[in-house]
Coordinates of C-alpha atoms and ligand atoms in Angstrom, one line a residue:
Chain A
X1 CA 11.4 32.7 -11.6
X2 CA 8.1 34.4 -10.2
X3 CA 6.4 33.4 -13.5
X4 CA 6.4 29.9 -12.4
X5 CA 4.2 30.7 -9.3
X6 CA 0.5 29.8 -10.1
X7 CA -1.7 32.8 -9.9
X8 CA -3.9 32.1 -7.1
X9 CA -5.8 35.2 -7.2
X10 CA -4.7 36.5 -3.9
X11 CA -2.1 39.2 -3.8
X12 CA 1.2 37.9 -2.5
X13 CA 1.8 39.2 1.0
X14 CA 5.3 40.5 2.1
X15 CA 5.6 37.5 4.2
X16 CA 5.0 35.1 1.5
X17 CA 7.8 36.8 -0.4
X18 CA 10.2 36.7 2.6
X19 CA 9.4 33.0 3.0
X20 CA 10.3 32.2 -0.5
X21 CA 13.5 34.2 -0.2
X22 CA 14.3 32.3 2.9
X23 CA 13.7 28.9 1.2
X24 CA 15.8 29.9 -1.8
X25 CA 18.7 30.9 0.5
X26 CA 18.2 27.6 2.7
X27 CA 18.5 25.4 -0.5
X28 CA 21.5 27.3 -1.8
X29 CA 23.2 27.2 1.6
X30 CA 22.5 23.5 2.2
X31 CA 23.8 22.6 -1.2
X32 CA 26.9 24.7 -0.7
X33 CA 27.4 22.8 2.6
X34 CA 26.9 19.4 1.2
X35 CA 29.2 20.2 -1.7
X36 CA 31.9 21.4 0.7
X37 CA 32.0 18.4 3.0
X38 CA 32.5 16.2 0.0
X39 CA 35.0 18.6 -1.7
X40 CA 37.2 18.7 1.1
X41 CA 38.5 15.1 1.0
X42 CA 38.1 15.1 -2.6
X43 CA 40.6 18.1 -3.1
X44 CA 42.7 16.8 -0.1
X45 CA 43.2 13.6 -2.0
X46 CA 43.9 15.2 -5.1
X47 CA 46.8 17.2 -3.8
X48 CA 47.9 14.6 -1.4
X49 CA 51.3 14.4 -3.1
X50 CA 51.9 17.9 -2.2
X51 CA 51.0 17.2 1.5
X52 CA 53.4 14.3 1.9
X53 CA 56.6 14.7 3.6
X54 CA 60.0 14.1 1.6
X55 CA 61.9 11.3 3.3
X56 CA 65.4 10.8 2.4
X57 CA 67.5 7.8 3.0
X58 CA 71.0 6.5 2.2
X59 CA 71.2 3.7 -0.3
X60 CA 74.2 1.6 -1.0
X61 CA 75.1 1.5 -4.8
X62 CA 78.1 -0.8 -4.7
X63 CA 81.5 -1.4 -2.9
X64 CA 84.2 1.2 -3.1
X65 CA 86.6 -1.0 -5.2
X66 CA 83.9 -1.7 -7.8
X67 CA 84.7 1.7 -9.2
X68 CA 88.0 2.6 -10.8
X69 CA 89.4 6.1 -10.2
X70 CA 88.7 8.4 -13.1
X71 CA 85.8 6.5 -14.3
X72 CA 82.0 7.3 -14.5
X73 CA 79.6 4.5 -14.1
X74 CA 75.9 4.3 -14.0
X75 CA 74.5 3.0 -10.7
X76 CA 70.9 2.6 -9.5
X77 CA 69.2 2.4 -6.2
X78 CA 65.6 2.2 -4.8
X79 CA 63.6 5.3 -3.9
X80 CA 63.1 6.2 -0.2
X81 CA 59.8 4.8 0.2
X82 CA 58.6 2.6 -2.6
X83 CA 54.9 1.5 -3.0
X84 CA 54.5 -2.1 -3.4
X85 CA 53.1 -1.8 -6.9
X86 CA 55.7 0.7 -8.2
X87 CA 57.7 -2.0 -10.0
X88 CA 60.8 -0.9 -11.7
X89 CA 59.6 2.7 -11.5
X90 CA 60.8 2.8 -7.8
X91 CA 64.4 2.5 -9.0
X92 CA 66.4 5.7 -10.0
X93 CA 69.7 5.9 -11.9
X94 CA 72.8 8.1 -11.2
X95 CA 76.1 8.7 -12.8
X96 CA 78.8 8.0 -10.2
X97 CA 82.2 9.4 -10.8
X98 CA 85.4 8.3 -8.7
X99 CA 87.8 11.2 -8.6
X100 CA 90.2 9.7 -6.1
X101 CA 90.6 7.1 -3.2
X102 CA 87.7 8.2 -1.2
X103 CA 86.2 11.0 -3.6
X104 CA 83.1 10.3 -5.3
X105 CA 80.6 12.5 -7.1
X106 CA 77.0 11.4 -8.0
X107 CA 75.4 13.2 -10.8
X108 CA 71.7 13.1 -11.5
X109 CA 70.9 11.5 -14.9
X110 CA 68.2 14.2 -15.4
X111 CA 69.3 16.9 -18.1
X112 CA 68.8 20.4 -16.4
X113 CA 67.2 21.5 -19.6
X114 CA 64.0 19.4 -19.6
X115 CA 65.0 16.3 -17.7
X116 CA 65.8 13.9 -20.5
X117 CA 68.2 11.1 -19.5
X118 CA 72.0 12.2 -20.3
X119 CA 74.4 9.4 -21.5
X120 CA 77.9 9.2 -20.7
X121 CA 80.6 8.7 -23.5
X122 CA 83.7 7.5 -21.7
X123 CA 86.3 8.5 -24.2
X124 CA 85.0 11.7 -25.0
X125 CA 84.5 12.2 -21.2
X126 CA 81.1 14.0 -21.9
X127 CA 77.5 13.6 -21.0
X128 CA 75.2 14.0 -24.0
X129 CA 71.5 14.6 -23.8
X130 CA 69.4 13.1 -26.7
X131 CA 66.5 15.4 -26.6
X132 CA 68.0 18.8 -27.6
X133 CA 71.6 18.2 -27.8
X134 CA 72.8 19.4 -24.4
X135 CA 76.3 18.4 -23.6
X136 CA 78.2 18.3 -20.0
X137 CA 81.8 17.9 -19.1
X138 CA 82.8 15.1 -16.9
X139 CA 82.4 17.4 -13.8
X140 CA 78.9 18.0 -14.7
X141 CA 79.3 21.7 -16.0
X142 CA 77.6 22.7 -19.2
X143 CA 79.7 22.3 -22.3
X144 CA 77.2 23.0 -25.0
X145 CA 73.5 23.3 -25.8
X146 CA 70.4 24.4 -24.0
X147 CA 70.9 23.4 -20.5
X148 CA 70.8 26.3 -17.9
X149 CA 72.7 24.8 -15.0
X150 CA 75.3 22.0 -14.4
X151 CA 74.0 18.5 -13.8
X152 CA 72.7 18.4 -10.2
X153 CA 74.5 16.2 -7.7
X154 CA 73.4 13.7 -5.2
X155 CA 74.9 13.6 -1.7
X156 CA 77.3 10.7 -1.6
X157 CA 79.2 9.0 1.2
X158 CA 81.3 6.0 1.9
X159 CA 80.5 3.7 4.8
X160 CA 82.0 0.4 5.6
X161 CA 83.4 0.1 2.1
X162 CA 80.2 0.8 0.4
X163 CA 79.4 3.9 -1.7
X164 CA 76.1 5.3 -0.5
X165 CA 73.9 7.9 -2.2
X166 CA 71.2 10.0 -0.5
X167 CA 67.7 9.6 -2.4
X168 CA 66.6 12.9 -3.6
X169 CA 63.7 14.5 -5.3
X170 CA 63.8 14.4 -9.1
X171 CA 65.9 17.5 -9.8
X172 CA 63.4 20.2 -11.4
X173 CA 64.8 23.4 -12.6
X174 CA 62.6 26.1 -11.2
X175 CA 62.6 30.0 -11.6
X176 CA 61.8 32.6 -9.0
Chain B
X1 CA 3.3 -7.5 -38.7
X2 CA 4.4 -4.0 -39.9
X3 CA 1.3 -2.4 -38.5
X4 CA 1.8 -4.1 -35.1
X5 CA 5.2 -2.9 -35.0
X6 CA 4.1 0.7 -35.9
X7 CA 1.5 0.5 -33.1
X8 CA 3.9 -0.6 -30.6
X9 CA 6.2 2.2 -31.6
X10 CA 3.4 4.6 -31.3
X11 CA 2.6 3.4 -27.7
X12 CA 6.2 3.6 -26.7
X13 CA 6.7 7.0 -28.1
X14 CA 3.6 8.3 -26.4
X15 CA 4.9 7.1 -23.2
X16 CA 8.5 8.1 -23.5
X17 CA 8.0 11.3 -25.5
X18 CA 10.6 10.8 -27.9
X19 CA 9.2 12.4 -31.2
X20 CA 7.6 15.3 -29.0
X21 CA 11.0 16.1 -27.4
X22 CA 13.6 15.1 -30.2
X23 CA 11.4 15.9 -33.2
X24 CA 11.5 19.7 -33.1
X25 CA 15.2 19.6 -32.2
X26 CA 16.0 17.3 -35.2
X27 CA 13.8 19.2 -37.6
X28 CA 14.8 22.8 -36.5
X29 CA 15.4 24.9 -39.5
X30 CA 18.8 25.7 -40.8
X31 CA 20.2 28.0 -43.4
X32 CA 19.7 26.3 -46.8
X33 CA 23.2 27.0 -48.0
X34 CA 24.9 25.0 -45.2
X35 CA 27.4 22.8 -47.1
X36 CA 30.1 20.4 -46.8
X37 CA 32.4 22.5 -44.5
X38 CA 29.9 22.4 -41.9
X39 CA 30.6 18.8 -41.0
X40 CA 33.9 19.2 -39.2
X41 CA 32.3 19.8 -35.8
X42 CA 29.9 16.8 -35.9
X43 CA 33.0 14.7 -37.2
X44 CA 34.9 15.6 -34.2
X45 CA 32.1 14.5 -32.0
X46 CA 31.9 11.2 -33.8
X47 CA 35.6 10.6 -33.3
X48 CA 35.1 11.5 -29.5
X49 CA 32.2 8.9 -29.3
X50 CA 34.6 6.3 -30.9
X51 CA 37.2 7.3 -28.3
X52 CA 34.7 6.7 -25.5
X53 CA 33.8 3.2 -26.8
X54 CA 37.2 1.9 -27.5
X55 CA 38.5 3.5 -24.2
X56 CA 35.8 1.5 -22.3
X57 CA 36.9 -1.6 -24.2
X58 CA 40.6 -1.1 -23.5
X59 CA 39.8 -0.4 -19.7
X60 CA 38.6 -4.1 -19.6
X61 CA 42.3 -5.2 -19.6
X62 CA 44.5 -2.3 -18.9
X63 CA 45.9 -2.0 -15.4
X64 CA 47.0 1.3 -14.4
X65 CA 49.8 0.4 -12.2
X66 CA 53.4 1.3 -12.8
X67 CA 54.3 -2.3 -12.4
X68 CA 51.7 -3.9 -14.8
X69 CA 50.6 -1.3 -17.4
X70 CA 53.3 -2.1 -19.8
X71 CA 52.7 -5.9 -19.6
X72 CA 48.9 -5.3 -19.9
X73 CA 49.5 -3.2 -23.0
X74 CA 51.8 -6.0 -24.5
X75 CA 49.2 -8.4 -23.8
X76 CA 46.4 -6.2 -25.5
X77 CA 48.5 -5.7 -28.6
X78 CA 49.8 -9.0 -29.2
X79 CA 47.6 -11.6 -27.5
X80 CA 44.2 -10.4 -26.8
X81 CA 41.6 -11.0 -29.7
X82 CA 40.8 -7.7 -31.3
X83 CA 43.3 -5.9 -28.9
X84 CA 45.7 -4.6 -31.4
X85 CA 42.6 -3.3 -33.7
X86 CA 41.3 -1.6 -30.5
X87 CA 44.4 0.2 -29.6
X88 CA 44.7 1.2 -33.2
X89 CA 41.3 2.7 -33.3
X90 CA 42.0 4.5 -30.0
X91 CA 45.1 5.9 -31.5
X92 CA 43.9 6.9 -34.9
X93 CA 40.8 8.3 -33.3
X94 CA 42.6 10.4 -31.1
X95 CA 44.6 11.6 -34.0
X96 CA 41.4 12.2 -36.1
X97 CA 39.9 14.0 -33.2
X98 CA 42.9 16.5 -32.8
X99 CA 43.0 17.1 -36.7
X100 CA 39.3 17.7 -36.8
X101 CA 38.9 19.9 -34.0
X102 CA 41.7 21.9 -35.4
X103 CA 40.1 22.2 -38.9
X104 CA 36.8 23.0 -37.2
X105 CA 38.1 25.8 -35.2
X106 CA 39.9 27.3 -38.4
X107 CA 36.7 27.0 -40.3
X108 CA 34.7 28.7 -37.7
X109 CA 37.3 31.5 -37.4
X110 CA 37.7 32.0 -41.0
X111 CA 34.1 32.3 -41.5
X112 CA 33.5 34.6 -38.6
X113 CA 30.8 32.2 -37.2
X114 CA 32.1 33.2 -33.8
X115 CA 30.7 36.7 -34.0
X116 CA 27.5 37.9 -32.5
X117 CA 25.4 36.1 -31.1
X118 CA 27.6 32.9 -31.1
X119 CA 30.5 34.2 -28.9
X120 CA 29.8 31.6 -26.2
X121 CA 29.9 28.7 -28.8
X122 CA 33.4 29.8 -29.6
X123 CA 34.6 30.1 -25.9
X124 CA 33.1 26.7 -25.0
X125 CA 34.9 25.3 -28.3
X126 CA 38.2 26.7 -27.2
X127 CA 37.9 25.0 -23.9
X128 CA 37.1 21.8 -25.8
X129 CA 40.1 22.2 -27.9
X130 CA 42.4 22.6 -24.9
X131 CA 41.1 19.8 -23.0
X132 CA 41.3 17.6 -26.1
X133 CA 45.1 18.2 -26.3
X134 CA 45.3 17.5 -22.7
X135 CA 43.6 14.2 -23.1
X136 CA 45.6 13.2 -26.1
X137 CA 48.9 14.0 -24.3
X138 CA 47.8 11.9 -21.0
X139 CA 46.6 9.2 -23.2
X140 CA 50.3 8.9 -24.7
X141 CA 51.5 8.7 -21.0
X142 CA 49.4 5.8 -20.4
X143 CA 51.4 3.6 -22.9
X144 CA 53.9 3.6 -20.0
X145 CA 56.8 2.7 -21.8
X146 CA 60.3 4.2 -21.8
X147 CA 59.2 7.3 -23.8
X148 CA 56.3 7.9 -21.5
X149 CA 58.3 7.6 -18.2
X150 CA 60.7 10.2 -19.5
X151 CA 57.9 12.4 -20.9
X152 CA 56.4 12.6 -17.5
X153 CA 59.9 14.0 -16.4
X154 CA 60.0 16.4 -19.1
X155 CA 56.4 17.5 -18.4
X156 CA 57.3 18.0 -14.7
X157 CA 60.3 20.0 -15.8
X158 CA 58.2 22.3 -17.9
X159 CA 55.8 22.8 -15.1
X160 CA 58.8 23.5 -12.9
X161 CA 59.6 26.7 -14.9
X162 CA 56.4 28.4 -13.9
X163 CA 57.5 31.2 -11.4
X164 CA 57.0 30.5 -7.7
X165 CA 54.6 27.7 -7.9
X166 CA 56.4 25.7 -10.5
X167 CA 57.9 23.4 -8.0
X168 CA 54.6 22.5 -6.4
X169 CA 53.0 21.8 -9.8
X170 CA 55.8 19.5 -10.9
X171 CA 55.4 17.8 -7.6
X172 CA 51.6 17.4 -8.5
X173 CA 52.3 16.1 -11.9
X174 CA 54.8 13.5 -10.7
X175 CA 52.5 12.7 -7.7
X176 CA 55.5 12.8 -5.5
X177 CA 59.1 13.9 -5.5
X178 CA 59.9 11.5 -8.3
X179 CA 58.0 8.9 -10.4
X180 CA 56.4 6.4 -8.0
X181 CA 53.6 4.1 -7.9
X182 CA 51.3 6.9 -7.7
X183 CA 52.3 8.7 -11.0
X184 CA 50.4 6.5 -13.4
X185 CA 47.2 5.8 -11.7
X186 CA 46.6 9.6 -11.4
X187 CA 47.3 10.1 -15.2
X188 CA 44.8 7.5 -15.8
X189 CA 42.1 8.9 -13.5
X190 CA 42.7 12.3 -15.4
X191 CA 42.6 10.6 -18.8
X192 CA 39.4 8.4 -18.2
X193 CA 37.4 10.5 -15.8
X194 CA 38.3 14.0 -15.1
X195 CA 38.8 15.1 -18.7
X196 CA 36.0 13.1 -20.3
X197 CA 33.7 14.6 -17.7
X198 CA 34.7 18.1 -18.6
X199 CA 34.3 17.1 -22.4
X200 CA 30.9 15.9 -21.8
X201 CA 29.7 18.8 -20.0
X202 CA 31.1 21.3 -22.6
X203 CA 29.9 19.2 -25.6
X204 CA 26.6 19.4 -24.0
X205 CA 26.7 23.2 -23.5
X206 CA 28.2 23.6 -27.1
X207 CA 25.4 21.6 -28.7
X208 CA 22.9 23.4 -26.8
X209 CA 24.4 26.8 -28.0
X210 CA 24.3 25.5 -31.5
X211 CA 20.6 24.8 -31.2
X212 CA 19.9 28.0 -29.2
X213 CA 21.5 30.5 -31.7
X214 CA 20.9 28.3 -34.7
X215 CA 23.8 27.2 -37.3
X216 CA 25.6 30.3 -38.7
X217 CA 24.6 30.9 -42.3
X218 CA 27.7 30.9 -44.7
X219 CA 29.2 34.4 -44.9
X220 CA 28.4 36.8 -47.8
X221 CA 30.8 39.5 -48.4
X222 CA 29.2 43.0 -47.8
X223 CA 26.8 41.7 -45.1
X224 CA 28.3 42.5 -41.8
X225 CA 26.9 41.4 -38.5
X226 CA 25.1 43.9 -36.5
X227 CA 24.2 42.9 -33.2
X228 CA 21.1 45.3 -33.3
X229 CA 19.5 43.6 -36.3
X230 CA 21.2 40.2 -36.7
X231 CA 18.7 38.1 -34.8
X232 CA 15.6 39.5 -36.4
X233 CA 17.1 39.1 -39.9
X234 CA 18.3 35.5 -39.1
X235 CA 14.9 34.4 -38.0
X236 CA 13.3 36.0 -41.1
X237 CA 15.8 34.3 -43.3
X238 CA 15.0 31.0 -41.6
X239 CA 11.3 31.5 -41.9
X240 CA 11.8 32.3 -45.6
X241 CA 14.1 29.7 -46.8
X242 CA 15.1 27.5 -43.8
X243 CA 15.3 23.6 -44.2
X244 CA 14.8 21.1 -41.6
X245 CA 18.1 20.1 -40.1
X246 CA 17.1 16.5 -40.2
X247 CA 17.5 15.1 -43.0
X248 CA 18.4 18.0 -45.3
X249 CA 21.5 18.9 -43.7
X250 CA 22.3 16.0 -41.4
X251 CA 23.0 13.7 -44.2
X252 CA 26.3 15.3 -45.0
X253 CA 27.1 15.0 -41.2
X254 CA 26.2 11.3 -41.4
X255 CA 28.1 10.7 -44.7
X256 CA 31.3 12.5 -43.5
X257 CA 31.2 11.1 -40.1
X258 CA 30.8 7.6 -41.3
X259 CA 33.6 8.1 -43.8
X260 CA 35.9 9.2 -40.9
X261 CA 35.1 6.4 -38.6
X262 CA 35.8 4.0 -41.5
X263 CA 39.1 5.6 -42.1
X264 CA 40.0 5.4 -38.5
X265 CA 39.1 1.6 -38.5
X266 CA 40.9 1.0 -41.8
X267 CA 44.0 2.8 -40.5
X268 CA 43.8 0.7 -37.2
X269 CA 43.7 -2.5 -39.2
X270 CA 46.3 -1.6 -41.8
X271 CA 48.8 0.5 -39.9
X272 CA 48.0 -0.6 -36.2
X273 CA 48.7 1.2 -33.0
X274 CA 52.0 2.9 -32.2
X275 CA 54.7 0.6 -31.3
X276 CA 55.5 0.3 -27.6
X277 CA 59.0 1.5 -26.7
X278 CA 61.3 -0.3 -24.3
X279 CA 59.8 -1.1 -20.8
X280 CA 59.4 1.7 -18.3
X281 CA 62.7 1.5 -16.5
X282 CA 64.0 4.8 -15.2
X283 CA 67.6 3.3 -14.9
X284 CA 67.6 2.5 -18.7
X285 CA 69.0 5.6 -20.0
X286 CA 68.9 4.8 -23.8
X287 CA 65.7 6.7 -23.9
X288 CA 64.8 9.3 -26.5
X289 CA 61.4 10.8 -25.5
X290 CA 59.4 12.3 -28.2
X291 CA 55.7 13.2 -28.3
X292 CA 53.3 11.9 -30.8
X293 CA 52.9 13.7 -34.1
X294 CA 50.4 16.3 -32.9
X295 CA 52.9 17.8 -30.3
X296 CA 56.0 17.2 -32.3
X297 CA 56.1 20.8 -33.5
X298 CA 56.1 22.1 -29.8
X299 CA 59.0 19.6 -29.1
X300 CA 60.8 21.2 -32.1
X301 CA 60.0 24.7 -30.7
X302 CA 61.7 23.8 -27.3
X303 CA 64.7 22.8 -29.0
X304 CA 65.0 25.7 -31.3
X305 CA 64.0 28.5 -28.9
X306 CA 67.2 30.4 -27.9
X307 CA 67.9 29.4 -24.1
X308 CA 67.6 33.0 -22.9
X309 CA 63.9 33.2 -24.0
X310 CA 62.9 29.6 -23.1
X311 CA 61.6 30.3 -19.6
X312 CA 59.4 32.9 -21.0
X313 CA 58.4 30.8 -24.1
X314 CA 57.6 27.9 -22.1
X315 CA 55.0 29.7 -19.7
X316 CA 54.0 32.7 -21.9
X317 CA 53.6 30.7 -25.2
X318 CA 50.8 28.4 -24.1
X319 CA 49.3 31.2 -21.9
X320 CA 49.3 33.7 -24.8
X321 CA 47.8 31.1 -27.2
X322 CA 44.8 30.6 -24.8
X323 CA 44.4 34.3 -24.0
X324 CA 44.3 35.0 -27.7
X325 CA 41.8 32.3 -28.4
X326 CA 39.5 33.3 -25.8
X327 CA 39.9 37.0 -26.4
X328 CA 38.8 36.7 -30.1
X329 CA 35.0 37.0 -29.8
X330 CA 35.6 40.0 -27.3
X331 CA 37.8 41.9 -29.7
X332 CA 35.6 41.4 -32.9
X333 CA 32.1 40.1 -32.5
X334 CA 30.3 42.3 -35.2
X335 CA 31.1 43.4 -38.8
X336 CA 32.3 41.5 -41.8
X337 CA 32.3 37.8 -41.5
X338 CA 33.4 36.9 -45.1
X339 CA 37.1 35.8 -45.3
X340 CA 37.5 37.7 -48.5
X341 CA 36.9 41.0 -46.4
X342 CA 39.1 39.9 -43.4
X343 CA 42.7 39.4 -44.8
X344 CA 44.2 39.6 -41.4
X345 CA 42.2 36.7 -40.2
X346 CA 43.2 34.7 -43.2
X347 CA 46.8 35.7 -42.9
X348 CA 46.9 34.8 -39.1
X349 CA 45.6 31.3 -39.9
X350 CA 48.1 31.0 -42.7
X351 CA 51.1 32.0 -40.4
X352 CA 49.9 29.7 -37.7
X353 CA 49.7 26.7 -40.1
X354 CA 52.9 27.6 -41.7
X355 CA 54.9 27.9 -38.3
X356 CA 53.4 24.6 -37.1
X357 CA 54.2 22.9 -40.4
X358 CA 57.8 24.2 -40.4
X359 CA 58.4 23.2 -36.8
X360 CA 56.9 20.0 -37.4
X361 CA 59.3 19.1 -40.2
X362 CA 62.1 20.2 -37.8
X363 CA 60.5 17.9 -35.2
X364 CA 60.6 14.9 -37.5
X365 CA 64.2 15.4 -38.4
X366 CA 65.4 16.7 -35.0
X367 CA 68.9 17.8 -36.4
X368 CA 69.6 19.1 -33.0
X369 CA 69.7 15.6 -31.4
X370 CA 73.3 13.9 -31.3
X371 CA 73.2 10.6 -33.5
X372 CA 73.8 8.0 -30.9
X373 CA 73.9 5.4 -33.6
X374 CA 77.0 6.7 -35.1
X375 CA 79.6 4.1 -35.9
X376 CA 83.2 4.2 -36.7
X377 CA 83.4 5.6 -40.3
X378 CA 83.9 2.9 -43.0
X379 CA 87.5 2.6 -44.5
X380 CA 86.5 3.8 -48.0
X381 CA 85.3 7.0 -46.4
X382 CA 88.4 7.5 -44.2
X383 CA 90.6 6.5 -47.3
X384 CA 93.3 4.9 -45.0
X385 CA 93.6 1.8 -43.0
X386 CA 96.4 2.9 -40.8
X387 CA 98.7 5.8 -40.1
X388 CA 97.6 9.1 -38.5
X389 CA 94.5 9.7 -40.7
X390 CA 93.0 6.2 -39.7
X391 CA 94.0 7.0 -36.1
X392 CA 92.3 10.5 -36.4
X393 CA 89.1 8.9 -37.8
X394 CA 88.9 6.6 -34.9
X395 CA 89.2 9.6 -32.6
X396 CA 86.7 11.3 -34.6
X397 CA 84.2 8.6 -33.4
X398 CA 85.5 8.0 -30.0
X399 CA 85.8 11.5 -28.8
X400 CA 82.1 12.0 -29.8
X401 CA 82.8 14.3 -32.7
X402 CA 80.7 12.1 -35.0
X403 CA 77.7 12.2 -32.8
X404 CA 77.2 15.9 -33.9
X405 CA 79.1 16.3 -37.1
X406 CA 78.5 14.2 -40.3
X407 CA 81.0 13.1 -42.9
X408 CA 79.9 11.7 -46.0
X409 CA 76.5 11.1 -44.7
X410 CA 77.6 9.4 -41.6
X411 CA 76.9 11.1 -38.2
X412 CA 74.8 13.8 -36.6
X413 CA 73.7 17.0 -37.9
X414 CA 74.0 19.1 -34.7
X415 CA 77.2 20.7 -35.8
X416 CA 78.5 21.7 -39.3
X417 CA 79.0 19.0 -41.9
X418 CA 82.7 18.2 -42.1
X419 CA 82.8 16.2 -45.3
X420 CA 85.2 18.8 -46.9
X421 CA 86.3 20.8 -43.9
X422 CA 89.9 20.5 -45.2
X423 CA 89.1 23.0 -47.8
X424 CA 87.5 25.4 -45.5
X425 CA 89.6 25.5 -42.4
X426 CA 93.4 25.9 -41.7
X427 CA 95.2 23.7 -39.1
X428 CA 95.4 26.7 -36.8
X429 CA 91.6 27.3 -37.0
X430 CA 91.0 23.7 -36.6
X431 CA 93.2 23.5 -33.5
X432 CA 91.6 26.5 -31.9
X433 CA 88.1 25.3 -32.5
X434 CA 88.8 21.8 -31.0
X435 CA 90.7 23.1 -28.0
X436 CA 88.3 25.8 -27.2
X437 CA 84.8 24.7 -28.5
X438 CA 82.3 27.0 -29.3
X439 CA 78.7 28.2 -28.4
X440 CA 77.4 24.7 -29.4
X441 CA 80.5 22.7 -29.1
X442 CA 82.4 21.4 -26.0
X443 CA 86.1 22.5 -25.6
X444 CA 88.5 19.3 -25.8
X445 CA 91.6 21.0 -24.4
X446 CA 91.4 18.8 -21.2
X447 CA 90.6 15.5 -23.0
X448 CA 93.2 15.3 -25.8
X449 CA 96.8 14.7 -25.7
X450 CA 99.2 16.6 -28.3
X451 CA 99.5 13.2 -30.5
X452 CA 95.7 12.7 -30.5
X453 CA 95.1 16.3 -31.7
X454 CA 97.5 16.0 -34.4
X455 CA 96.0 12.8 -35.6
X456 CA 92.5 14.2 -35.5
X457 CA 93.7 17.2 -37.5
X458 CA 95.5 15.0 -40.0
X459 CA 92.1 13.3 -40.4
X460 CA 90.3 16.4 -40.7
X461 CA 92.8 18.1 -43.2
X462 CA 92.2 15.1 -45.4
X463 CA 88.7 15.8 -45.7
X464 CA 88.7 17.6 -49.0
X465 CA 86.5 17.6 -52.1
X466 CA 87.5 15.0 -54.6
Ligands
FES501 S1 66.5 17.9 -22.1 FE1 68.4 17.8 -22.3 S2 69.0 19.2 -24.0 FE2 66.8 19.4 -23.8

């Protein structure tokens, strides 16, 4: 950029050059500083979801006698910490299977292939996925199609005659 | 009056310096042979401007909260004056933008316009292409209906397949460990602030580069690009026969651009915006998420890829596409530009188009999806009102067979058509198949009584060509 300096006629001393050098560095340094102090909260806010702690709570989904032994039914519950403006999105569904008097299994509704909602066919005793035709048996194991893993399960327990499900993160199939 | 107006303009122009700054830019010389195929880039920009304008208008009423977004869209579509048309323009404008940017890119590639000295034009263009796809995709999510909600889940799942950091990225996409109040407002911010900002910057640089290097002249076979002499040759050519961009070349951009905008508005009025799906309730499982047309081919690829290759494909596929596109000007920035001397370039564009078209058709038909609307087969198809054949037909529906197998045009297409299976398979073969299943068929051994099996087979054996 030295061409922008007006030719004043006097030769530029070493000091002058050092001074310009210093001023350039000063401006760059100050800009970097200003950028950083704004960027830290910006980036922090952007990745805030990664910094939040996962909370899990038990949610009742119905009384024990609501579910006949040998059946699978859809239940729904509210997420662990719903935001006031979340609306219906705060709710999650699960497929609850009753295997015995006190034996319950809760399956995630998300296909392990790409997360589409699987549907239960009572007579066929199969879960079917609409997206790419994944099929699961009643115990959640893969029967056909692209799913790589059985349907994930939610922790479930019975308390005071109520079936309760532990809220859990959306099951995401990851690879290591 | 006229004189006074002119006088006023002269004063204004003098103080603002409009002609002085813009004049030379507008009148910069361009090759005289620049023709209609040069209008695709400017048309993409016109479509983008339409998107900005209609997007701002829609933002007047759209509320990016998971609780309200769907209702505000219903209101915009059905009640607000001009709301339907605005949504329509925004949708068809997005479609036009994707189509035009794709055509522009293919044109530039086929004519070798990315070669020296315009490598940076290509690179900025590739970035614009990629962010255009992302902005279109995030826009589809803002519809915040059933499809959008589940598409978010599908997106998170795909992100999750990235080795090691996939979980964190899925978390980032969802803005939490599952959908929540935060999910939508973030997609909104990406769609209306982050990505448009990137587009503005890169469009600016892209245009600056077009001016800086000049519009590439149409290629002539046998006139290769030589970085040593190209610039001098190009400028001499412009000096000899260049024409002012405005209006000699610009009129085509204007005519084509206005044509595109008119088509967008006409489609918005005549066809309207895409229908909203069911409300966004994650506990309603009758969802069938599918992307808009421009990503339907990718959806098909995900369904058709063998599961073993899937992880590699989901990560390496897009990555490879990006790397190849960005590498093009580094691999070949000199030599022949004419498509007639670059058979491999023409062939690769052909292959990509063919691949996308094939996958796209597959995506429209989606034969891999079970047919959830399958109903009990009508009596004239079954051919019996009672007895084992009729009972078997009922089982064929109730046990889910019909969701995947078609008979006389009823049912799904995931498995083989069974209209005349009685001619093809023996009783033993059928029994074995039903009890043990196959690669893409569940085993029914645990879910069928011997009597049911007999009835089902009686029905299937009666499926013969008449
Ligand atoms: S998401 Fe279920 S099969 Fe692909």
